[in-house]
Amino acid sequence: MPDPWFPLPLTPVEVALLLGITFAAGLVRGFAGFALSALVMAAAASFIAPILLIPILWFQEMAASLLMARGGWQSANRTRAGLLVAGNWIGWPLGLWLTVSLPATASGRIALGMILVLAALQMLKVNIPALATRGGTLVAGVLAGIVSGVAHVGGMVVALYVLSQNDTARTMRGTLVLYLFVGSLGSLIYLLAFGVMTLASAQAAMFLLPVTLLGVWLGTRLFNPRWEPY
């Protein structure tokens, strides 16, 4: 039976599982600067439709960015972040339109497929020199926006981009944090326009937020010169 204390139709076991997932994802987000949405989507899409997870993840990413602002934004490459955000705002409605047009099962499979491909590219340390140009940066932002509209994992596309720039770990992390924050401001307009951001999803996000932020805080504590190479 659904949990009466949770605004979405989940059982108590699923709610407990979701709390554990968001904590672990917050931990990774605090350390690496991205992957919160990717981890939650990959682990929870089997029992929650992506269309319900996307607005929840908006709140989690926004809150995480605010918590990491002091230590992240100062190190960011603001020019690159600005171009990425501009592209992101172009791509978001395209991806979101695809998500609302597809059945939940199909959108879930597409989201998981995207995460798998992007994770594999990062693990293989694929370097795409064409992304180093201003035009390449904008294209990366558009692709990130489309992927965000489908699975809210645009941060993985941007992570692949910044890994191609040979910047320091601190600069890469800062650029990701700044991109995710500013990009989220614009994506809220699309979530409202498409009717994806609902009161129930906002309430679910608030329920999960304390656990997520605890993970983010612990992750930021782990990000120090000793662990930067990882």
mmCIF file of C-alpha atoms in Angstrom:
data_model
loop_
_atom_site.group_PDB
_atom_site.id
_atom_site.type_symbol
_atom_site.label_atom_id
_atom_site.label_comp_id
_atom_site.label_asym_id
_atom_site.label_seq_id
_atom_site.Cartn_x
_atom_site.Cartn_y
_atom_site.Cartn_z
ATOM 1 C CA MET A 1 0.000 0.000 0.000
ATOM 2 C CA PRO A 2 1.184 3.592 -0.619
ATOM 3 C CA ASP A 3 2.784 5.395 2.284
ATOM 4 C CA PRO A 4 0.184 7.890 3.669
ATOM 5 C CA TRP A 5 2.996 10.243 4.756
ATOM 6 C CA PHE A 6 4.517 10.548 1.284
ATOM 7 C CA PRO A 7 2.712 12.627 -1.389
ATOM 8 C CA LEU A 8 3.524 10.215 -4.261
ATOM 9 C CA PRO A 9 2.097 6.671 -4.626
ATOM 10 C CA LEU A 10 5.021 4.755 -3.094
ATOM 11 C CA THR A 11 5.085 2.017 -0.466
ATOM 12 C CA PRO A 12 6.964 2.567 2.829
ATOM 13 C CA VAL A 13 9.760 0.304 1.577
ATOM 14 C CA GLU A 14 10.095 2.346 -1.621
ATOM 15 C CA VAL A 15 10.142 5.600 0.364
ATOM 16 C CA ALA A 16 12.900 4.226 2.607
ATOM 17 C CA LEU A 17 14.831 3.109 -0.462
ATOM 18 C CA LEU A 18 14.421 6.532 -2.047
ATOM 19 C CA LEU A 19 15.760 8.200 1.105
ATOM 20 C CA GLY A 20 18.856 6.008 0.993
ATOM 21 C CA ILE A 21 19.348 6.713 -2.704
ATOM 22 C CA THR A 22 19.096 10.492 -2.296
ATOM 23 C CA PHE A 23 21.559 10.442 0.611
ATOM 24 C CA ALA A 24 24.135 8.500 -1.425
ATOM 25 C CA ALA A 25 23.566 10.740 -4.454
ATOM 26 C CA GLY A 26 23.987 13.847 -2.307
ATOM 27 C CA LEU A 27 27.288 12.474 -1.018
ATOM 28 C CA VAL A 28 28.596 12.085 -4.568
ATOM 29 C CA ARG A 29 27.267 15.519 -5.591
ATOM 30 C CA GLY A 30 29.049 17.192 -2.686
ATOM 31 C CA PHE A 31 32.330 15.528 -3.581
ATOM 32 C CA ALA A 32 32.311 15.621 -7.394
ATOM 33 C CA GLY A 33 29.992 18.564 -8.139
ATOM 34 C CA PHE A 34 27.579 16.524 -10.278
ATOM 35 C CA ALA A 35 25.830 13.125 -10.666
ATOM 36 C CA LEU A 36 23.107 13.607 -8.030
ATOM 37 C CA SER A 37 20.317 13.361 -10.606
ATOM 38 C CA ALA A 38 22.047 10.576 -12.521
ATOM 39 C CA LEU A 39 22.383 8.357 -9.466
ATOM 40 C CA VAL A 40 18.826 8.977 -8.289
ATOM 41 C CA MET A 41 17.396 8.428 -11.772
ATOM 42 C CA ALA A 42 19.423 5.257 -12.363
ATOM 43 C CA ALA A 43 18.500 3.750 -8.990
ATOM 44 C CA ALA A 44 14.885 4.891 -8.684
ATOM 45 C CA ALA A 45 13.515 4.849 -12.244
ATOM 46 C CA SER A 46 12.534 1.192 -11.780
ATOM 47 C CA PHE A 47 9.802 2.170 -9.297
ATOM 48 C CA ILE A 48 9.185 5.886 -10.057
ATOM 49 C CA ALA A 49 8.435 7.269 -13.520
ATOM 50 C CA PRO A 50 11.054 9.793 -14.748
ATOM 51 C CA ILE A 51 8.305 12.388 -15.266
ATOM 52 C CA LEU A 52 7.736 12.293 -11.472
ATOM 53 C CA LEU A 53 11.436 12.259 -10.604
ATOM 54 C CA ILE A 54 12.437 15.222 -12.775
ATOM 55 C CA PRO A 55 10.673 17.940 -10.693
ATOM 56 C CA ILE A 56 11.894 16.325 -7.442
ATOM 57 C CA LEU A 57 15.444 16.408 -8.748
ATOM 58 C CA TRP A 58 15.082 20.083 -9.633
ATOM 59 C CA PHE A 59 14.721 20.914 -5.954
ATOM 60 C CA GLN A 60 17.561 18.605 -4.934
ATOM 61 C CA GLU A 61 19.983 20.113 -7.469
ATOM 62 C CA MET A 62 19.037 23.683 -6.615
ATOM 63 C CA ALA A 63 19.461 23.138 -2.882
ATOM 64 C CA ALA A 64 22.771 21.318 -3.398
ATOM 65 C CA SER A 65 24.090 24.180 -5.549
ATOM 66 C CA LEU A 66 23.167 26.734 -2.906
ATOM 67 C CA LEU A 67 24.895 24.690 -0.213
ATOM 68 C CA MET A 68 28.023 24.387 -2.365
ATOM 69 C CA ALA A 69 28.002 27.990 -3.594
ATOM 70 C CA ARG A 70 30.722 29.365 -1.377
ATOM 71 C CA GLY A 71 33.275 26.692 -2.157
ATOM 72 C CA GLY A 72 32.316 26.035 -5.780
ATOM 73 C CA TRP A 73 31.386 29.168 -7.716
ATOM 74 C CA GLN A 74 34.612 31.050 -6.942
ATOM 75 C CA SER A 75 36.628 28.402 -8.781
ATOM 76 C CA ALA A 76 34.339 28.202 -11.829
ATOM 77 C CA ASN A 77 35.178 29.216 -15.387
ATOM 78 C CA ARG A 78 32.311 31.687 -15.758
ATOM 79 C CA THR A 79 32.608 32.148 -19.539
ATOM 80 C CA ARG A 80 32.246 28.448 -20.181
ATOM 81 C CA ALA A 81 29.470 28.136 -17.627
ATOM 82 C CA GLY A 82 27.559 30.983 -19.320
ATOM 83 C CA LEU A 83 27.734 29.360 -22.769
ATOM 84 C CA LEU A 84 26.699 26.014 -21.326
ATOM 85 C CA VAL A 85 23.699 27.586 -19.607
ATOM 86 C CA ALA A 86 22.625 29.360 -22.823
ATOM 87 C CA GLY A 87 22.687 26.059 -24.691
ATOM 88 C CA ASN A 88 20.942 24.319 -21.806
ATOM 89 C CA TRP A 89 17.979 26.691 -21.993
ATOM 90 C CA ILE A 90 17.630 25.938 -25.722
ATOM 91 C CA GLY A 91 17.719 22.167 -25.281
ATOM 92 C CA TRP A 92 15.515 21.768 -22.191
ATOM 93 C CA PRO A 93 12.082 22.171 -23.839
ATOM 94 C CA LEU A 94 13.028 19.681 -26.574
ATOM 95 C CA GLY A 95 13.923 16.990 -24.056
ATOM 96 C CA LEU A 96 10.934 17.723 -21.845
ATOM 97 C CA TRP A 97 8.563 17.548 -24.808
ATOM 98 C CA LEU A 98 9.958 14.086 -25.595
ATOM 99 C CA THR A 99 9.473 12.944 -21.999
ATOM 100 C CA VAL A 100 5.835 14.031 -21.704
ATOM 101 C CA SER A 101 5.058 12.512 -25.126
ATOM 102 C CA LEU A 102 6.336 9.017 -24.309
ATOM 103 C CA PRO A 103 4.885 6.282 -22.070
ATOM 104 C CA ALA A 104 6.538 6.079 -18.632
ATOM 105 C CA THR A 105 8.197 2.745 -19.442
ATOM 106 C CA ALA A 106 9.755 4.032 -22.646
ATOM 107 C CA SER A 107 10.998 7.269 -21.070
ATOM 108 C CA GLY A 108 12.493 5.263 -18.193
ATOM 109 C CA ARG A 109 14.440 3.043 -20.586
ATOM 110 C CA ILE A 110 15.691 6.045 -22.550
ATOM 111 C CA ALA A 111 16.801 7.770 -19.329
ATOM 112 C CA LEU A 112 18.694 4.702 -18.125
ATOM 113 C CA GLY A 113 20.270 4.228 -21.560
ATOM 114 C CA MET A 114 21.524 7.819 -21.550
ATOM 115 C CA ILE A 115 23.022 7.414 -18.091
ATOM 116 C CA LEU A 116 24.767 4.187 -19.105
ATOM 117 C CA VAL A 117 26.313 5.714 -22.235
ATOM 118 C CA LEU A 118 27.446 8.909 -20.485
ATOM 119 C CA ALA A 119 28.903 6.997 -17.532
ATOM 120 C CA ALA A 120 30.797 4.694 -19.906
ATOM 121 C CA LEU A 121 32.241 7.663 -21.817
ATOM 122 C CA GLN A 122 33.460 9.205 -18.558
ATOM 123 C CA MET A 123 34.941 5.960 -17.258
ATOM 124 C CA LEU A 124 36.780 5.527 -20.560
ATOM 125 C CA LYS A 125 38.037 9.132 -20.240
ATOM 126 C CA VAL A 126 36.845 9.979 -23.749
ATOM 127 C CA ASN A 127 38.239 13.339 -24.834
ATOM 128 C CA ILE A 128 36.334 15.328 -27.485
ATOM 129 C CA PRO A 129 38.627 18.174 -28.700
ATOM 130 C CA ALA A 130 35.825 19.801 -30.742
ATOM 131 C CA LEU A 131 34.098 20.722 -27.497
ATOM 132 C CA ALA A 132 36.979 23.018 -26.535
ATOM 133 C CA THR A 133 35.748 25.788 -28.882
ATOM 134 C CA ARG A 134 33.042 28.355 -28.093
ATOM 135 C CA GLY A 135 30.730 26.668 -30.601
ATOM 136 C CA GLY A 136 31.489 23.283 -29.072
ATOM 137 C CA THR A 137 30.687 24.647 -25.632
ATOM 138 C CA LEU A 138 27.292 25.892 -26.827
ATOM 139 C CA VAL A 139 26.555 22.544 -28.515
ATOM 140 C CA ALA A 140 27.472 20.742 -25.293
ATOM 141 C CA GLY A 141 25.005 22.983 -23.459
ATOM 142 C CA VAL A 142 22.194 22.208 -25.923
ATOM 143 C CA LEU A 143 22.831 18.461 -25.615
ATOM 144 C CA ALA A 144 22.897 18.811 -21.835
ATOM 145 C CA GLY A 145 19.545 20.612 -21.953
ATOM 146 C CA ILE A 146 17.941 17.885 -24.072
ATOM 147 C CA VAL A 147 19.283 15.160 -21.788
ATOM 148 C CA SER A 148 18.083 17.123 -18.747
ATOM 149 C CA GLY A 149 14.576 17.331 -20.177
ATOM 150 C CA VAL A 150 14.541 13.559 -20.666
ATOM 151 C CA ALA A 151 16.297 12.370 -17.503
ATOM 152 C CA HIS A 152 17.591 15.436 -15.596
ATOM 153 C CA VAL A 153 21.179 14.233 -16.121
ATOM 154 C CA GLY A 154 22.571 17.138 -18.144
ATOM 155 C CA GLY A 155 25.312 17.457 -15.544
ATOM 156 C CA MET A 156 26.838 14.252 -16.904
ATOM 157 C CA VAL A 157 27.080 15.780 -20.388
ATOM 158 C CA VAL A 158 28.697 18.894 -18.945
ATOM 159 C CA ALA A 159 31.033 16.738 -16.849
ATOM 160 C CA LEU A 160 32.150 15.016 -20.054
ATOM 161 C CA TYR A 161 32.716 18.468 -21.551
ATOM 162 C CA VAL A 162 34.760 19.859 -18.665
ATOM 163 C CA LEU A 163 36.872 16.709 -18.509
ATOM 164 C CA SER A 164 37.952 17.554 -22.078
ATOM 165 C CA GLN A 165 39.301 20.960 -20.952
ATOM 166 C CA ASN A 166 42.237 19.712 -18.841
ATOM 167 C CA ASP A 167 41.368 22.136 -16.031
ATOM 168 C CA THR A 168 42.113 21.491 -12.386
ATOM 169 C CA ALA A 169 39.660 19.364 -10.420
ATOM 170 C CA ARG A 170 38.595 22.433 -8.442
ATOM 171 C CA THR A 171 37.838 24.477 -11.591
ATOM 172 C CA MET A 172 35.923 21.618 -13.206
ATOM 173 C CA ARG A 173 33.871 21.097 -10.065
ATOM 174 C CA GLY A 174 33.162 24.826 -9.728
ATOM 175 C CA THR A 175 32.036 25.126 -13.355
ATOM 176 C CA LEU A 176 29.643 22.213 -12.880
ATOM 177 C CA VAL A 177 28.189 23.705 -9.700
ATOM 178 C CA LEU A 178 27.636 27.107 -11.343
ATOM 179 C CA TYR A 179 26.124 25.565 -14.486
ATOM 180 C CA LEU A 180 23.708 23.391 -12.511
ATOM 181 C CA PHE A 181 22.518 26.324 -10.401
ATOM 182 C CA VAL A 182 21.959 28.905 -13.152
ATOM 183 C CA GLY A 183 20.651 26.295 -15.575
ATOM 184 C CA SER A 184 18.074 25.176 -13.011
ATOM 185 C CA LEU A 185 16.662 28.693 -12.741
ATOM 186 C CA GLY A 186 15.679 28.653 -16.409
ATOM 187 C CA SER A 187 14.478 25.042 -16.423
ATOM 188 C CA LEU A 188 11.880 25.839 -13.741
ATOM 189 C CA ILE A 189 9.983 27.915 -16.315
ATOM 190 C CA TYR A 190 9.778 24.912 -18.648
ATOM 191 C CA LEU A 191 8.737 22.531 -15.852
ATOM 192 C CA LEU A 192 5.856 24.844 -14.973
ATOM 193 C CA ALA A 193 4.900 25.451 -18.608
ATOM 194 C CA PHE A 194 4.714 21.719 -19.376
ATOM 195 C CA GLY A 195 2.761 21.031 -16.170
ATOM 196 C CA VAL A 196 5.482 18.730 -14.827
ATOM 197 C CA MET A 197 6.138 20.711 -11.635
ATOM 198 C CA THR A 198 3.191 19.820 -9.382
ATOM 199 C CA LEU A 199 2.358 20.396 -5.726
ATOM 200 C CA ALA A 200 2.808 16.682 -4.956
ATOM 201 C CA SER A 201 6.267 16.620 -6.524
ATOM 202 C CA ALA A 202 7.272 19.751 -4.585
ATOM 203 C CA GLN A 203 6.065 18.192 -1.331
ATOM 204 C CA ALA A 204 7.966 14.978 -2.088
ATOM 205 C CA ALA A 205 11.105 17.017 -2.785
ATOM 206 C CA MET A 206 10.804 18.830 0.550
ATOM 207 C CA PHE A 207 10.408 15.482 2.343
ATOM 208 C CA LEU A 208 13.646 14.177 0.771
ATOM 209 C CA LEU A 209 15.642 17.401 0.973
ATOM 210 C CA PRO A 210 17.102 17.117 4.513
ATOM 211 C CA VAL A 211 18.591 13.694 3.770
ATOM 212 C CA THR A 212 19.968 14.870 0.429
ATOM 213 C CA LEU A 213 21.582 17.950 1.953
ATOM 214 C CA LEU A 214 23.163 15.871 4.713
ATOM 215 C CA GLY A 215 24.812 13.784 2.005
ATOM 216 C CA VAL A 216 25.927 16.896 0.111
ATOM 217 C CA TRP A 217 27.438 18.397 3.264
ATOM 218 C CA LEU A 218 29.401 15.232 4.011
ATOM 219 C CA GLY A 219 30.554 15.065 0.389
ATOM 220 C CA THR A 220 31.883 18.619 0.471
ATOM 221 C CA ARG A 221 33.822 17.761 3.625
ATOM 222 C CA LEU A 222 35.524 14.949 1.713
ATOM 223 C CA PHE A 223 36.583 17.260 -1.127
ATOM 224 C CA ASN A 224 40.010 18.403 0.059
ATOM 225 C CA PRO A 225 43.506 18.423 -1.486
ATOM 226 C CA ARG A 226 44.110 14.843 -0.343
ATOM 227 C CA TRP A 227 41.199 13.491 -2.371
ATOM 228 C CA GLU A 228 41.171 15.900 -5.380
ATOM 229 C CA PRO A 229 42.836 13.411 -7.798
ATOM 230 C CA TYR A 230 39.743 11.183 -7.508
#
